[in-house]
PDB file of C-alpha atoms in Angstrom:
ATOM      1  CA  UNK A   1       0.000   0.000   0.000  1.00 49.00           C
ATOM      2  CA  UNK A   2       1.095   3.517  -0.677  1.00 55.00           C
ATOM      3  CA  UNK A   3       1.111   6.110   2.068  1.00 65.00           C
ATOM      4  CA  UNK A   4       0.772   9.842   2.021  1.00 67.00           C
ATOM      5  CA  UNK A   5       1.593  11.732  -1.143  1.00 71.00           C
ATOM      6  CA  UNK A   6       3.228   8.839  -3.008  1.00 74.00           C
ATOM      7  CA  UNK A   7       1.907   8.317  -6.505  1.00 76.00           C
ATOM      8  CA  UNK A   8       1.716   5.094  -8.436  1.00 72.00           C
ATOM      9  CA  UNK A   9       4.092   4.887 -11.398  1.00 78.00           C
ATOM     10  CA  UNK A  10       2.790   2.598 -14.156  1.00 80.00           C
ATOM     11  CA  UNK A  11       5.798   1.537 -16.245  1.00 85.00           C
ATOM     12  CA  UNK A  12       6.075  -0.599 -19.356  1.00 88.00           C
ATOM     13  CA  UNK A  13       7.792  -3.287 -17.256  1.00 86.00           C
ATOM     14  CA  UNK A  14       4.901  -3.199 -14.774  1.00 83.00           C
ATOM     15  CA  UNK A  15       2.371  -3.473 -17.575  1.00 85.00           C
ATOM     16  CA  UNK A  16       4.181  -6.472 -19.085  1.00 87.00           C
ATOM     17  CA  UNK A  17       4.395  -8.187 -15.686  1.00 85.00           C
ATOM     18  CA  UNK A  18       0.713  -7.530 -15.022  1.00 83.00           C
ATOM     19  CA  UNK A  19      -0.278  -8.983 -18.425  1.00 86.00           C
ATOM     20  CA  UNK A  20       1.869 -12.082 -17.772  1.00 81.00           C
ATOM     21  CA  UNK A  21       0.220 -12.669 -14.389  1.00 80.00           C
ATOM     22  CA  UNK A  22      -3.243 -12.050 -15.844  1.00 78.00           C
ATOM     23  CA  UNK A  23      -2.623 -14.593 -18.608  1.00 78.00           C
ATOM     24  CA  UNK A  24      -1.221 -17.162 -16.163  1.00 70.00           C
ATOM     25  CA  UNK A  25      -4.150 -17.042 -13.755  1.00 69.00           C
ATOM     26  CA  UNK A  26      -6.821 -16.930 -16.434  1.00 70.00           C
ATOM     27  CA  UNK A  27      -5.703 -20.117 -18.203  1.00 70.00           C
ATOM     28  CA  UNK A  28      -5.871 -23.348 -16.248  1.00 67.00           C
ATOM     29  CA  UNK A  29      -3.273 -25.993 -16.983  1.00 69.00           C
ATOM     30  CA  UNK A  30      -4.587 -28.617 -19.357  1.00 77.00           C
ATOM     31  CA  UNK A  31      -4.788 -32.004 -17.702  1.00 86.00           C
ATOM     32  CA  UNK A  32      -3.657 -34.882 -19.865  1.00 89.00           C
ATOM     33  CA  UNK A  33      -4.738 -38.505 -19.837  1.00 92.00           C
ATOM     34  CA  UNK A  34      -2.131 -40.822 -18.345  1.00 95.00           C
ATOM     35  CA  UNK A  35      -0.076 -43.100 -20.575  1.00 94.00           C
ATOM     36  CA  UNK A  36       0.481 -46.228 -18.487  1.00 94.00           C
ATOM     37  CA  UNK A  37       3.406 -47.279 -20.683  1.00 94.00           C
ATOM     38  CA  UNK A  38       5.387 -44.256 -19.414  1.00 95.00           C
ATOM     39  CA  UNK A  39       6.863 -43.447 -16.016  1.00 96.00           C
ATOM     40  CA  UNK A  40       5.131 -40.981 -13.720  1.00 97.00           C
ATOM     41  CA  UNK A  41       6.583 -37.950 -11.949  1.00 96.00           C
ATOM     42  CA  UNK A  42       5.059 -36.789  -8.686  1.00 96.00           C
ATOM     43  CA  UNK A  43       5.912 -33.548  -6.892  1.00 93.00           C
ATOM     44  CA  UNK A  44       4.866 -33.397  -3.252  1.00 92.00           C
ATOM     45  CA  UNK A  45       5.006 -30.534  -0.790  1.00 91.00           C
ATOM     46  CA  UNK A  46       3.982 -29.740   2.761  1.00 90.00           C
ATOM     47  CA  UNK A  47       3.372 -26.300   4.203  1.00 90.00           C
ATOM     48  CA  UNK A  48       2.502 -25.473   7.796  1.00 91.00           C
ATOM     49  CA  UNK A  49      -1.198 -26.262   7.238  1.00 95.00           C
ATOM     50  CA  UNK A  50      -1.514 -28.204   3.961  1.00 95.00           C
ATOM     51  CA  UNK A  51      -0.054 -31.097   1.992  1.00 94.00           C
ATOM     52  CA  UNK A  52      -0.221 -31.110  -1.788  1.00 94.00           C
ATOM     53  CA  UNK A  53       1.027 -32.992  -4.831  1.00 95.00           C
ATOM     54  CA  UNK A  54       0.974 -32.986  -8.613  1.00 94.00           C
ATOM     55  CA  UNK A  55       1.128 -36.124 -10.729  1.00 96.00           C
ATOM     56  CA  UNK A  56       2.768 -35.584 -14.116  1.00 96.00           C
ATOM     57  CA  UNK A  57       4.194 -37.364 -17.146  1.00 96.00           C
ATOM     58  CA  UNK A  58       6.481 -36.259 -19.929  1.00 92.00           C
ATOM     59  CA  UNK A  59       4.608 -35.661 -23.171  1.00 87.00           C
ATOM     60  CA  UNK A  60       5.878 -36.395 -26.686  1.00 85.00           C
ATOM     61  CA  UNK A  61       8.006 -33.211 -26.601  1.00 86.00           C
ATOM     62  CA  UNK A  62       9.526 -34.374 -23.274  1.00 88.00           C
ATOM     63  CA  UNK A  63       7.727 -31.602 -21.371  1.00 86.00           C
ATOM     64  CA  UNK A  64       6.072 -32.417 -18.047  1.00 90.00           C
ATOM     65  CA  UNK A  65       2.277 -32.298 -18.307  1.00 90.00           C
ATOM     66  CA  UNK A  66      -0.086 -32.474 -15.305  1.00 92.00           C
ATOM     67  CA  UNK A  67      -2.394 -35.471 -14.917  1.00 94.00           C
ATOM     68  CA  UNK A  68      -3.882 -34.778 -11.485  1.00 94.00           C
ATOM     69  CA  UNK A  69      -3.610 -32.413  -8.535  1.00 94.00           C
ATOM     70  CA  UNK A  70      -4.105 -33.121  -4.837  1.00 95.00           C
ATOM     71  CA  UNK A  71      -4.316 -30.747  -1.891  1.00 95.00           C
ATOM     72  CA  UNK A  72      -5.492 -31.435   1.626  1.00 95.00           C
ATOM     73  CA  UNK A  73      -5.561 -29.346   4.799  1.00 96.00           C
ATOM     74  CA  UNK A  74      -3.881 -30.933   7.788  1.00 96.00           C
ATOM     75  CA  UNK A  75      -6.048 -32.085  10.677  1.00 96.00           C
ATOM     76  CA  UNK A  76      -5.370 -30.691  14.172  1.00 95.00           C
ATOM     77  CA  UNK A  77      -3.295 -33.715  15.257  1.00 93.00           C
ATOM     78  CA  UNK A  78      -1.318 -33.582  11.977  1.00 92.00           C
ATOM     79  CA  UNK A  79      -0.487 -29.907  12.540  1.00 93.00           C
ATOM     80  CA  UNK A  80       1.627 -31.028  15.515  1.00 90.00           C
ATOM     81  CA  UNK A  81       4.028 -32.990  13.283  1.00 86.00           C
ATOM     82  CA  UNK A  82       7.468 -31.602  12.522  1.00 80.00           C
ATOM     83  CA  UNK A  83       7.964 -30.095   9.076  1.00 80.00           C
ATOM     84  CA  UNK A  84      10.010 -33.147   8.110  1.00 79.00           C
ATOM     85  CA  UNK A  85       7.164 -35.471   9.132  1.00 82.00           C
ATOM     86  CA  UNK A  86       4.700 -33.299   7.191  1.00 86.00           C
ATOM     87  CA  UNK A  87       6.802 -33.729   4.045  1.00 85.00           C
ATOM     88  CA  UNK A  88       6.866 -37.505   4.533  1.00 84.00           C
ATOM     89  CA  UNK A  89       3.124 -37.473   5.209  1.00 88.00           C
ATOM     90  CA  UNK A  90       2.602 -35.510   1.984  1.00 90.00           C
ATOM     91  CA  UNK A  91       4.296 -38.320   0.040  1.00 90.00           C
ATOM     92  CA  UNK A  92       2.178 -40.987   1.735  1.00 91.00           C
ATOM     93  CA  UNK A  93      -1.057 -39.065   1.200  1.00 94.00           C
ATOM     94  CA  UNK A  94      -0.212 -38.360  -2.456  1.00 95.00           C
ATOM     95  CA  UNK A  95       0.665 -42.007  -3.120  1.00 94.00           C
ATOM     96  CA  UNK A  96      -2.655 -43.053  -1.621  1.00 94.00           C
ATOM     97  CA  UNK A  97      -4.512 -40.415  -3.640  1.00 96.00           C
ATOM     98  CA  UNK A  98      -2.844 -41.337  -6.949  1.00 96.00           C
ATOM     99  CA  UNK A  99      -2.673 -45.111  -6.324  1.00 95.00           C
ATOM    100  CA  UNK A 100      -4.854 -46.072  -9.298  1.00 95.00           C
ATOM    101  CA  UNK A 101      -2.462 -44.272 -11.615  1.00 96.00           C
ATOM    102  CA  UNK A 102       0.854 -45.412 -10.146  1.00 95.00           C
ATOM    103  CA  UNK A 103       0.203 -48.890  -8.738  1.00 93.00           C
ATOM    104  CA  UNK A 104       1.957 -50.809 -11.536  1.00 91.00           C
ATOM    105  CA  UNK A 105       4.198 -48.019 -12.798  1.00 94.00           C
ATOM    106  CA  UNK A 106       7.612 -46.628 -11.942  1.00 96.00           C
ATOM    107  CA  UNK A 107       7.185 -43.236 -10.275  1.00 96.00           C
ATOM    108  CA  UNK A 108       9.811 -40.635  -9.456  1.00 94.00           C
ATOM    109  CA  UNK A 109       8.721 -38.704  -6.367  1.00 92.00           C
ATOM    110  CA  UNK A 110      10.343 -35.281  -6.141  1.00 90.00           C
ATOM    111  CA  UNK A 111      10.385 -33.760  -2.678  1.00 86.00           C
ATOM    112  CA  UNK A 112      11.877 -30.484  -1.422  1.00 79.00           C
ATOM    113  CA  UNK A 113      13.859 -32.112   1.387  1.00 62.00           C
ATOM    114  CA  UNK A 114      16.689 -34.617   1.050  1.00 57.00           C
ATOM    115  CA  UNK A 115      15.914 -35.808   4.564  1.00 57.00           C
ATOM    116  CA  UNK A 116      12.471 -37.095   3.554  1.00 58.00           C
ATOM    117  CA  UNK A 117      14.117 -40.055   1.836  1.00 57.00           C
ATOM    118  CA  UNK A 118      15.816 -40.987   5.106  1.00 60.00           C
ATOM    119  CA  UNK A 119      12.637 -40.611   7.168  1.00 60.00           C
ATOM    120  CA  UNK A 120      10.873 -43.106   4.880  1.00 58.00           C
ATOM    121  CA  UNK A 121      13.755 -45.611   4.978  1.00 58.00           C
ATOM    122  CA  UNK A 122      15.015 -45.433   8.574  1.00 59.00           C
ATOM    123  CA  UNK A 123      15.498 -48.715  10.427  1.00 50.00           C
ATOM    124  CA  UNK A 124      14.105 -47.579  13.765  1.00 44.00           C
ATOM    125  CA  UNK A 125      10.839 -45.738  13.353  1.00 49.00           C
ATOM    126  CA  UNK A 126       7.908 -44.923  15.516  1.00 59.00           C
ATOM    127  CA  UNK A 127       4.664 -46.753  14.817  1.00 59.00           C
ATOM    128  CA  UNK A 128       3.233 -43.874  12.778  1.00 61.00           C
ATOM    129  CA  UNK A 129       6.154 -43.597  10.383  1.00 70.00           C
ATOM    130  CA  UNK A 130       6.561 -47.378  10.305  1.00 68.00           C
ATOM    131  CA  UNK A 131       2.960 -47.577   9.140  1.00 73.00           C
ATOM    132  CA  UNK A 132       3.753 -45.049   6.396  1.00 75.00           C
ATOM    133  CA  UNK A 133       6.574 -47.247   5.080  1.00 74.00           C
ATOM    134  CA  UNK A 134       4.216 -50.217   4.836  1.00 75.00           C
ATOM    135  CA  UNK A 135       1.729 -48.085   2.882  1.00 77.00           C
ATOM    136  CA  UNK A 136       4.247 -47.073   0.202  1.00 82.00           C
ATOM    137  CA  UNK A 137       6.212 -50.335  -0.127  1.00 82.00           C
ATOM    138  CA  UNK A 138       3.847 -51.826  -2.701  1.00 86.00           C
ATOM    139  CA  UNK A 139       4.649 -49.021  -5.158  1.00 89.00           C
ATOM    140  CA  UNK A 140       7.696 -48.673  -7.407  1.00 91.00           C
ATOM    141  CA  UNK A 141       8.821 -45.295  -6.062  1.00 90.00           C
ATOM    142  CA  UNK A 142      12.122 -43.503  -6.394  1.00 88.00           C
ATOM    143  CA  UNK A 143      12.159 -40.592  -3.950  1.00 84.00           C
ATOM    144  CA  UNK A 144      14.521 -37.814  -5.026  1.00 86.00           C
ATOM    145  CA  UNK A 145      15.225 -34.336  -3.678  1.00 82.00           C
ATOM    146  CA  UNK A 146      14.452 -31.298  -5.785  1.00 82.00           C
ATOM    147  CA  UNK A 147      14.333 -27.539  -5.462  1.00 74.00           C
ATOM    148  CA  UNK A 148      10.783 -26.276  -5.823  1.00 62.00           C
TER     149      UNK A 148
END
């Protein structure tokens, strides 16, 4: 917000940026049908209050195209988890949500934390995280870190 006698300066750069944002938010991404002969790519993320994921595949031009989106608010008891546990939970919830797509397919899961891989593969886990490992073991997942 502008205070006092400041005036708004509308520049060509501002106009271009505004038009880019307007175009981006007015056109939804086109969802594509899955090709079960190809590998899947899943991005998962956890914020303080929400877990989310996107399931994608590379198209014929080798560009990632979205197949499905998932977002879920965390329940009160889930809000108490550490951020690391929330990221692991996001993977588990996304795998469950997209199970009909990925059950018999290789899936690369891209997560923003390198530690998430260790939390899902640790030898000594609490019952909650141990239960998560059981839930994802039936899938052909390769969990890799990425910068989002």
